[in-house]
Coordinates of C-alpha atoms in Angstrom, one line a residue:
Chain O
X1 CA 14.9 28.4 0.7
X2 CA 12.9 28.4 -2.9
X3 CA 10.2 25.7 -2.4
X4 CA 9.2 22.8 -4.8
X5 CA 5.8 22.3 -6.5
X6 CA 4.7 19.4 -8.9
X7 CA 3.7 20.9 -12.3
X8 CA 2.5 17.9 -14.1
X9 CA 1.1 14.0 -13.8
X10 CA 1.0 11.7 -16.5
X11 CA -0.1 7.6 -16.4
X12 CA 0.5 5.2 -18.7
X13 CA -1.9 2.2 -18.0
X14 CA -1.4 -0.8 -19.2
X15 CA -4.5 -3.7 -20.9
X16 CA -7.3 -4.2 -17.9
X17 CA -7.8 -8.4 -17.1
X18 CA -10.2 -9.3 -15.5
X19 CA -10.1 -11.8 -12.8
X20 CA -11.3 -15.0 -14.6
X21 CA -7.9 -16.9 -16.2
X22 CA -5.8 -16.3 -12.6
X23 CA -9.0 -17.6 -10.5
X24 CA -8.9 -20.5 -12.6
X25 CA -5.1 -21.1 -12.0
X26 CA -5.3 -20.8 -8.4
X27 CA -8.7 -22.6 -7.7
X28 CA -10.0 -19.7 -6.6
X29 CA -13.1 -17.4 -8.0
X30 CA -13.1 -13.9 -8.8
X31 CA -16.0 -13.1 -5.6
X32 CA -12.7 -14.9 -3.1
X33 CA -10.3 -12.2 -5.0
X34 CA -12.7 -9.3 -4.7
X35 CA -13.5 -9.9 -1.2
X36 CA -9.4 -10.1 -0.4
X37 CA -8.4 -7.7 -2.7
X38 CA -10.7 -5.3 -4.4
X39 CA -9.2 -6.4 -7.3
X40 CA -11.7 -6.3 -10.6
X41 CA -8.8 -6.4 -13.0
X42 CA -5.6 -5.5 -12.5
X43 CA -3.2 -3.7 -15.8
X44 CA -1.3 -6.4 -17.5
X45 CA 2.1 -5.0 -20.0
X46 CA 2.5 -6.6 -23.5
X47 CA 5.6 -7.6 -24.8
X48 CA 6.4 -3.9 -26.0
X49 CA 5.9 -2.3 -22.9
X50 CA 9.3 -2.9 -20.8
X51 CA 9.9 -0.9 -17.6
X52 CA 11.3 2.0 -19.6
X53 CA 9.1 1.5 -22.2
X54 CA 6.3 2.6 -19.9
X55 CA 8.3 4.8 -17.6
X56 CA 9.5 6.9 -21.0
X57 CA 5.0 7.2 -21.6
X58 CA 3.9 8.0 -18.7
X59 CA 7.1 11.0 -18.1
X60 CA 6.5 11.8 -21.7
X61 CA 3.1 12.9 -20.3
X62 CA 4.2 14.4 -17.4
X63 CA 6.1 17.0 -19.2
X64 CA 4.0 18.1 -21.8
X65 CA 1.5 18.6 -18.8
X66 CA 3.6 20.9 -17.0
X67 CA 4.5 22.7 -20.8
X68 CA 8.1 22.2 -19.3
X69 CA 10.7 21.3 -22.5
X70 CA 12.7 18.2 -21.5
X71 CA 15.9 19.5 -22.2
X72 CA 15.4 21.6 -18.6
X73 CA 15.0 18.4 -16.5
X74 CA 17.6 18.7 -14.4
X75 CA 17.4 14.8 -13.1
X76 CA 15.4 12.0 -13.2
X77 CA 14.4 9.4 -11.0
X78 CA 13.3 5.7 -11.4
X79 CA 11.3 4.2 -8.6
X80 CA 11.1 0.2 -9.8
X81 CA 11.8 -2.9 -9.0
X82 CA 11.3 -5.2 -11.6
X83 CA 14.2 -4.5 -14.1
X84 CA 15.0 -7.4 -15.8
X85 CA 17.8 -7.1 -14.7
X86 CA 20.5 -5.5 -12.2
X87 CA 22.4 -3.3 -14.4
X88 CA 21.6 -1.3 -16.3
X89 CA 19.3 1.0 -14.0
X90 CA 16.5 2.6 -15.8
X91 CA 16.8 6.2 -15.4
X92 CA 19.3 7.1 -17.5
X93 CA 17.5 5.3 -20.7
X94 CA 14.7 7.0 -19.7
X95 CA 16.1 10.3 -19.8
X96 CA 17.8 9.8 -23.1
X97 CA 14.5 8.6 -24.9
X98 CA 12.4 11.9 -23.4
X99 CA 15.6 13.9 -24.7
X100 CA 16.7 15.0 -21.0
X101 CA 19.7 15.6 -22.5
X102 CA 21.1 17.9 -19.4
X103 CA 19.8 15.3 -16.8
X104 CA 21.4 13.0 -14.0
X105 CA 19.8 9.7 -13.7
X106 CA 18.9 7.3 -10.8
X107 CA 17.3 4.7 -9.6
X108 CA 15.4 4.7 -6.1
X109 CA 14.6 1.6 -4.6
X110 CA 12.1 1.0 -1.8
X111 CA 10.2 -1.5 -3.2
X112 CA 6.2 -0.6 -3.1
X113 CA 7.4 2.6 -1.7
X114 CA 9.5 3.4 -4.2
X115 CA 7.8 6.6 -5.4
X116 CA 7.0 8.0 -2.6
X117 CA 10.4 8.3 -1.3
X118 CA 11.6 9.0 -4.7
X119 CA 9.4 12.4 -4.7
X120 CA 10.5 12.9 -1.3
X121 CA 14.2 13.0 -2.7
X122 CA 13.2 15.1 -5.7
X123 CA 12.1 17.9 -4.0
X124 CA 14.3 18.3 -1.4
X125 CA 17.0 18.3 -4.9
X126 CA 14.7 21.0 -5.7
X127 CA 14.3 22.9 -2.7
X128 CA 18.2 23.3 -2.5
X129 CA 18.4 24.0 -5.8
X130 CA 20.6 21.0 -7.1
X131 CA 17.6 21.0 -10.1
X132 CA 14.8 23.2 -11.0
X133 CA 12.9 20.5 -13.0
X134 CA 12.8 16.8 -11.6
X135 CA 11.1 13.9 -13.6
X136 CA 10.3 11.0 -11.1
X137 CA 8.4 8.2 -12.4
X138 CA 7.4 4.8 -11.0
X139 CA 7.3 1.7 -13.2
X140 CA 6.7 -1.9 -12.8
X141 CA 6.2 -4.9 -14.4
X142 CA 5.2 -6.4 -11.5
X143 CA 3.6 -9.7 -13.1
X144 CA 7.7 -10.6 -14.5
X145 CA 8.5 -11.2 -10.9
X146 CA 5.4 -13.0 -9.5
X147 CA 5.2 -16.7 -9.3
X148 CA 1.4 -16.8 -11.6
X149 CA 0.5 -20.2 -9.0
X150 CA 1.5 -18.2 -5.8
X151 CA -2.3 -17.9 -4.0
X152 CA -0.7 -15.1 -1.8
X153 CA 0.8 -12.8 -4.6
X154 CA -0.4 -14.2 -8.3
X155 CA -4.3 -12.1 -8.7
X156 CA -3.0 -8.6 -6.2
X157 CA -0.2 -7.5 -8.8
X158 CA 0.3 -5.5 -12.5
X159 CA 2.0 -3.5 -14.5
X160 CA 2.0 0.0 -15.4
X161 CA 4.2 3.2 -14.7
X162 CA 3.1 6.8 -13.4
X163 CA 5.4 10.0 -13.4
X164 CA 5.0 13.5 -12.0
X165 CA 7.5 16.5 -12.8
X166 CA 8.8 18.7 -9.7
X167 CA 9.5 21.7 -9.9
X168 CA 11.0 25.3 -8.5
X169 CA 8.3 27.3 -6.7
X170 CA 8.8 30.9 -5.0
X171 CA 10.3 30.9 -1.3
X172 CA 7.5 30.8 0.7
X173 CA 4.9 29.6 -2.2
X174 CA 1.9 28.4 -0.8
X175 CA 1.9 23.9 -1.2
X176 CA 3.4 22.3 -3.2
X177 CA 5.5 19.4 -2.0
X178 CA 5.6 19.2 2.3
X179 CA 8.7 18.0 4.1
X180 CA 8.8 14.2 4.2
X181 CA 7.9 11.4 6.8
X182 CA 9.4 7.9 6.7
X183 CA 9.9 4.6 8.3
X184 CA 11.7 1.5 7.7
X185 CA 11.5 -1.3 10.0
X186 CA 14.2 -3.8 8.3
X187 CA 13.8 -7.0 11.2
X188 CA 10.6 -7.4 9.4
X189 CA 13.2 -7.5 5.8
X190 CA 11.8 -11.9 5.4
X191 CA 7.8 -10.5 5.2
X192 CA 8.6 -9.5 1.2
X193 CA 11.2 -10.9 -0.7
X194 CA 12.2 -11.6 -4.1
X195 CA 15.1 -13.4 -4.9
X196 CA 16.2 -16.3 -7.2
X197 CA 16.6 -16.7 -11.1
X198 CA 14.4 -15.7 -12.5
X199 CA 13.4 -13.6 -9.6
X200 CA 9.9 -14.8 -7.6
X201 CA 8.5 -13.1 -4.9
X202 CA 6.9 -13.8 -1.6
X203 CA 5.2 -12.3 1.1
X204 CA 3.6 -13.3 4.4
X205 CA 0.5 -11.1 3.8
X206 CA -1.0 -11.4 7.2
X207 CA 2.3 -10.0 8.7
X208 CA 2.3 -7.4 5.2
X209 CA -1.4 -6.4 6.4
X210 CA -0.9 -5.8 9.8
X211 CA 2.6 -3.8 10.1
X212 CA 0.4 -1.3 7.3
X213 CA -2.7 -1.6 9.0
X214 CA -1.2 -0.1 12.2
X215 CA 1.6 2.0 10.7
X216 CA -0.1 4.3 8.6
X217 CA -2.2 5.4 10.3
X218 CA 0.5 7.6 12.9
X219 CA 2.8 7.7 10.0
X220 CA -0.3 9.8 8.1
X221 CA -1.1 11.9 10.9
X222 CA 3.2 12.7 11.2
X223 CA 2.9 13.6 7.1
X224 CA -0.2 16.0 7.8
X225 CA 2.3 17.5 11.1
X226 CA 4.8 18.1 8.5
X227 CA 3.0 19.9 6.2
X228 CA 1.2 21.8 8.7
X229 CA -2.1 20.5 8.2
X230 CA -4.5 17.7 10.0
X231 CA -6.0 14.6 8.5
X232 CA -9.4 16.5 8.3
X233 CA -7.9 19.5 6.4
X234 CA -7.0 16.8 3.2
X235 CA -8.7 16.7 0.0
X236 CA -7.5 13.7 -1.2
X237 CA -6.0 10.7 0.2
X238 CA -3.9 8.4 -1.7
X239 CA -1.9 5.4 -0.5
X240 CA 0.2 2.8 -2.5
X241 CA -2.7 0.6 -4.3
X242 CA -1.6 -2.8 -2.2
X243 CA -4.8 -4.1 -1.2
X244 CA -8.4 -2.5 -1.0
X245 CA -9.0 -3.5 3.0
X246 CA -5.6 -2.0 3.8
X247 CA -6.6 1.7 2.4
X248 CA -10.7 0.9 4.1
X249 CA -8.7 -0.1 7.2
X250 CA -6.7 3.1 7.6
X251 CA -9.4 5.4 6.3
X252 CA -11.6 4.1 9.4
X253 CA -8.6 4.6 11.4
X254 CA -8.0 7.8 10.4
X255 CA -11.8 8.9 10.8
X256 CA -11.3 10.6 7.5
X257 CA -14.5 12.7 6.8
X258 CA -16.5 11.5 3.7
X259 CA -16.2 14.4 1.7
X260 CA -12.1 13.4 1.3
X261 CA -11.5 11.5 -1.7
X262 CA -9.6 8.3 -1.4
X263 CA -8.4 6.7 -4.4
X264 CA -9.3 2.8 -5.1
X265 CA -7.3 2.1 -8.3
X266 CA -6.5 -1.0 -6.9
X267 CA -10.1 -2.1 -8.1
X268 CA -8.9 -1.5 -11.8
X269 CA -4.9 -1.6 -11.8
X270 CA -4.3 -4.2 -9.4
X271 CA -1.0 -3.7 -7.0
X272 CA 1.3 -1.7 -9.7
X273 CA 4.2 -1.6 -6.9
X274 CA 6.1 1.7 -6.7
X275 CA 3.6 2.7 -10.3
X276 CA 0.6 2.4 -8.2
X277 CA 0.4 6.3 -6.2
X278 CA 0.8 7.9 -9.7
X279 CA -1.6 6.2 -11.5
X280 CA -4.3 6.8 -8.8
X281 CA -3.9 10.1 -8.1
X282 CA -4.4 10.1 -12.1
X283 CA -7.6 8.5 -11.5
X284 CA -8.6 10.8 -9.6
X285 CA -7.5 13.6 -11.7
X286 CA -9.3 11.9 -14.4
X287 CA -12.3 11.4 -12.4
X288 CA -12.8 14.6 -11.3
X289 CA -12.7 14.0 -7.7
X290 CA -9.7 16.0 -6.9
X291 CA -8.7 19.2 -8.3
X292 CA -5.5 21.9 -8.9
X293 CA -4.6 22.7 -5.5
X294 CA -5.9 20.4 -3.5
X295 CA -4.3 18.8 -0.5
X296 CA -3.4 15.2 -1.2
X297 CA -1.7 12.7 1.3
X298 CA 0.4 10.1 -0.6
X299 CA 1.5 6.9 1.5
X300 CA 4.1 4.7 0.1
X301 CA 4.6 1.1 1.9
X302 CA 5.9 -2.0 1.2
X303 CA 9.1 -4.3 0.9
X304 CA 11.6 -3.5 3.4
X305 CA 9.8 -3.1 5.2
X306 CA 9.7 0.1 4.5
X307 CA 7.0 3.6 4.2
X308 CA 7.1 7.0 3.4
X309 CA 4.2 9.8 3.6
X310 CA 4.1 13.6 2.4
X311 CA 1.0 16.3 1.9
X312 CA 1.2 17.5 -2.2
X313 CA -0.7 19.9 -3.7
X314 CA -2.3 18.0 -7.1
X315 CA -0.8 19.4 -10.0
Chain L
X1 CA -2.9 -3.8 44.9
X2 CA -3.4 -7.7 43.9
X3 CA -5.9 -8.0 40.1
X4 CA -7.3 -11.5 39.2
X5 CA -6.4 -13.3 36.3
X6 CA -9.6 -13.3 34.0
X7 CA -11.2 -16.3 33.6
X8 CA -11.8 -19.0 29.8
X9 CA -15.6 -17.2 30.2
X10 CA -14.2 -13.6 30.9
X11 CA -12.0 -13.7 27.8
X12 CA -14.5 -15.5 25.8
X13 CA -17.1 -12.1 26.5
X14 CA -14.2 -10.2 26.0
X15 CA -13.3 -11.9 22.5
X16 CA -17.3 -12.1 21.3
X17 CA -17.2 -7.7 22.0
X18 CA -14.0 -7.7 20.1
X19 CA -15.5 -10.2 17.2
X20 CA -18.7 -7.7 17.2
X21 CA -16.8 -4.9 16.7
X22 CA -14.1 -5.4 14.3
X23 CA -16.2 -7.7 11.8
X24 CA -20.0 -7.5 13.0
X25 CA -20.3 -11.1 14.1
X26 CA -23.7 -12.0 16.7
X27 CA -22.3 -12.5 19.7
X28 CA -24.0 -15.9 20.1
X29 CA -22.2 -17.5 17.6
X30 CA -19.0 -17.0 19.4
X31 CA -18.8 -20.4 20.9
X32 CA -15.6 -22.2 21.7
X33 CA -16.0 -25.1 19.1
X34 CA -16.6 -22.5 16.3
X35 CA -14.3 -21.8 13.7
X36 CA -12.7 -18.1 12.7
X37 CA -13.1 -19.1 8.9
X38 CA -15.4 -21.9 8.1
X39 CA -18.0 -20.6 10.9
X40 CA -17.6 -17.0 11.9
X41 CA -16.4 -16.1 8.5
X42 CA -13.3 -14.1 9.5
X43 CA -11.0 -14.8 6.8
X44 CA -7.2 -14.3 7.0
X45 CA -7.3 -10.5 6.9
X46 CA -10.3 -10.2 9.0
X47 CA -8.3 -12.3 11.5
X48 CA -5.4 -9.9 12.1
X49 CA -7.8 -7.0 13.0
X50 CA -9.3 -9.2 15.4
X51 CA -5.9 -10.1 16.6
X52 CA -4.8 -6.9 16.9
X53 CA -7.6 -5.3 18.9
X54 CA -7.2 -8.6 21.3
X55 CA -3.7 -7.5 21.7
X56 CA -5.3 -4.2 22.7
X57 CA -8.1 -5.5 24.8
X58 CA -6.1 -8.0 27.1
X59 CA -2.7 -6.7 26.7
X60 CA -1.1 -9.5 25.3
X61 CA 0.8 -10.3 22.6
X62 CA 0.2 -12.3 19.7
X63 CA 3.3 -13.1 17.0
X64 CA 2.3 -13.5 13.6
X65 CA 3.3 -16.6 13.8
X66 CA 0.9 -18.2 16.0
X67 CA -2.2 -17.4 13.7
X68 CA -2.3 -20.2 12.0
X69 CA -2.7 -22.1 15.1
X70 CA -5.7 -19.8 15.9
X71 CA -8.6 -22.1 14.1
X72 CA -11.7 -21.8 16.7
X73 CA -12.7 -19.6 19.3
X74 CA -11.9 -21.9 21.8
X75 CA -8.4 -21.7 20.7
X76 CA -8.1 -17.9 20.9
X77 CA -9.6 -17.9 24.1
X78 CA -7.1 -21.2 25.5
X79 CA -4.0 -18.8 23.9
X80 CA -4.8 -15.2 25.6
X81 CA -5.4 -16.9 28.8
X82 CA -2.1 -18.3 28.5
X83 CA -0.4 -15.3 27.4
X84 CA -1.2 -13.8 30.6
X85 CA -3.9 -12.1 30.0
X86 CA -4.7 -8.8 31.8
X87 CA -8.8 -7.8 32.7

């Protein structure tokens, strides 16, 4: 079987805030939201930067990184959820503004994890050869679908969208993307929710922290099994940007030697949802703290409740 | 084989070790009338580590339900021994 690389990253990062105005509405003060979060400022969307607005920028990017012509992208896949609404999905918008003119289009929901196991689904499409190019991009506006005076949601979340391209490798090809990990544990479905009209979300976050706190931590060491590999032989570690404490809490768990890099974009983006692994493997990119080649874990968790966990090499 | 039940002051040590571990707190300040937040300074995150490595410690188990009506020490301690704790 052929294998299935990712040939290109792009980020499209929305306007930093800082935490001042949503202290202020929640009686709170930007040390409390630090010391909870991490969060400095979190990426807030204007009004011309819908979900495929975003997604379309940051895919956009994506392909000219990986020099791959759009018209070969053999699918695309959305991880969001904060549409505005239920129909239309985003995907297939999003491949007719990149000009993916011989592309499927779908959705993938799993909330926070959305990307994770989107990627998971793009290169197995890849590996069997259904597609030899795969766009999969996570967007959110995550700040349409919190309630702004909610203490336990209002300062964690933003907006953004992040997008990798997946591609064919040789049989055999050294990295790329490893097999998958995932777990779903839907009697805890009441811990995340967001319903009504307009949609509003809430979250017991003490139940949130502690089902993450002490699943990821097996569910990393199964996603380094499956790619062959053990925590200590990583470069780069980088789980869905929920909450500062939760990625310092597995790290420690982990015993994750100092020289791996571990991404913190929560400190700048906030909690971008199923945007937020993208973007901060970006950052790191950007940063220079990981490099071509290198061994990344990405962790996806979140609504559900629901995670997902697989070893890339960085593009 | 027959194992005694640990005592208020056993799980009390047991939760000051616990408390000094998880979030560095002097083990002389864990005192029955002290509070997680106000006076330990465990706030609501801090509090599920601690609640999770009880669960390890005294093998009992502790829904998340019940935090909330974890304010002091003294209630942690009243709560494990009533869950049965194990030395």
């Amino acid at each position: 079987m052929r294998g299935a690389t990712l040939t290109g990253l792009g980020a499209h990062r929305t306007a930093p805030v800082d935490n001042t105005a949503v202290a202020a509405r929640l009686g709170s003060s930007d040390a409390w939201i630090r010391s909870r979060t991490g969060i400095v400022t979190r990426g807030v969307a204007g009004a011309d930067e819908s979900v495929v607005d975003m997604a379309v920028s940051a895919g956009a990017k994506a392909l000219a990184a990986a020099g791959v012509d759009a018209a070969d992208v053999g699918l695309v896949l959305l991880a969001t959820c904060s549409l505005p609404g239920a129909l239309p999905h985003g995907a297939p918008e999003v491949a007719h503004r990149l000009g993916c003119t011989a592309a499927g289009g779908s959705d993938v929901g799993a909330g926070c994890a959305g990307f994770v196991y989107a990627l998971a689904l793009a290169a197995d499409a890849v590996r069997a050869g259904s597609a030899d190019h795969v766009l999969v991009v996570g967007s959110e506006r995550m700040l349409d679908v919190v309630d702004p005076h909610d203490r336990g949601t209002a300062m964690i979340f933003g907006d953004g969208a992040g997008a990798v391209l997946v591609s064919a490798a040789a049989p055999g090809a050294e990295g790329g993307v490893a097999r998958p990990v995932w777990s779903a544990d839907g009697g805890q479905r009441d811990r995340l929710v967001a319903d009504g009209s307009p949609p509003r979300m809430r979250m017991d976050g003490q139940a949130v922290y502690r089902w993450a706190t002490t699943t990821l931590p097996a569910l990393a060491r199964r996603a380094c099994d499956a790619a062959g590999c053990t925590v200590a032989d990583l470069d780069a570690l980088v789980p869905h940007q929920a909450n500062r404490r939760i990625t310092d809490s597995v790290v420690a768990a982990l015993g994750l030697p100092d020289r791996v890099a571990v991404a913190h974009d929560v400190v700048d983006a906030g909690n971008t949802s199923a945007a937020s692994v993208p973007l901060a493997l970006a950052r790191l990119v950007e940063r220079g703290e990981v490099r071509p080649g290198d061994r990344a874990l990405l962790l996806g968790f979140g609504a559900g409740l629901a995670a997902a966990g697989l070893v890339v090499r960085v593009p | 084989m027959t194992t005694t039940a640990p005592t208020e002051q056993d799980v009390l040590t047991g939760l000051a070790d616990v408390l000094q571990e998880v979030v560095g707190t002097a083990p002389e300040a864990v005192v029955p009338e002290a509070t997680f937040d106000f006076h330990l300074d465990v706030d609501s995150l801090a509090m599920v580590e601690v609640v999770v490595a009880c669960e390890d410690r005294f093998g009992v188990r502790i829904p998340d339900e019940d935090l909330e009506r974890l304010r002091t020490v003294g209630d942690a301690v009243r709560y494990i021994v009533d869950a049965g704790a194990a030395a």
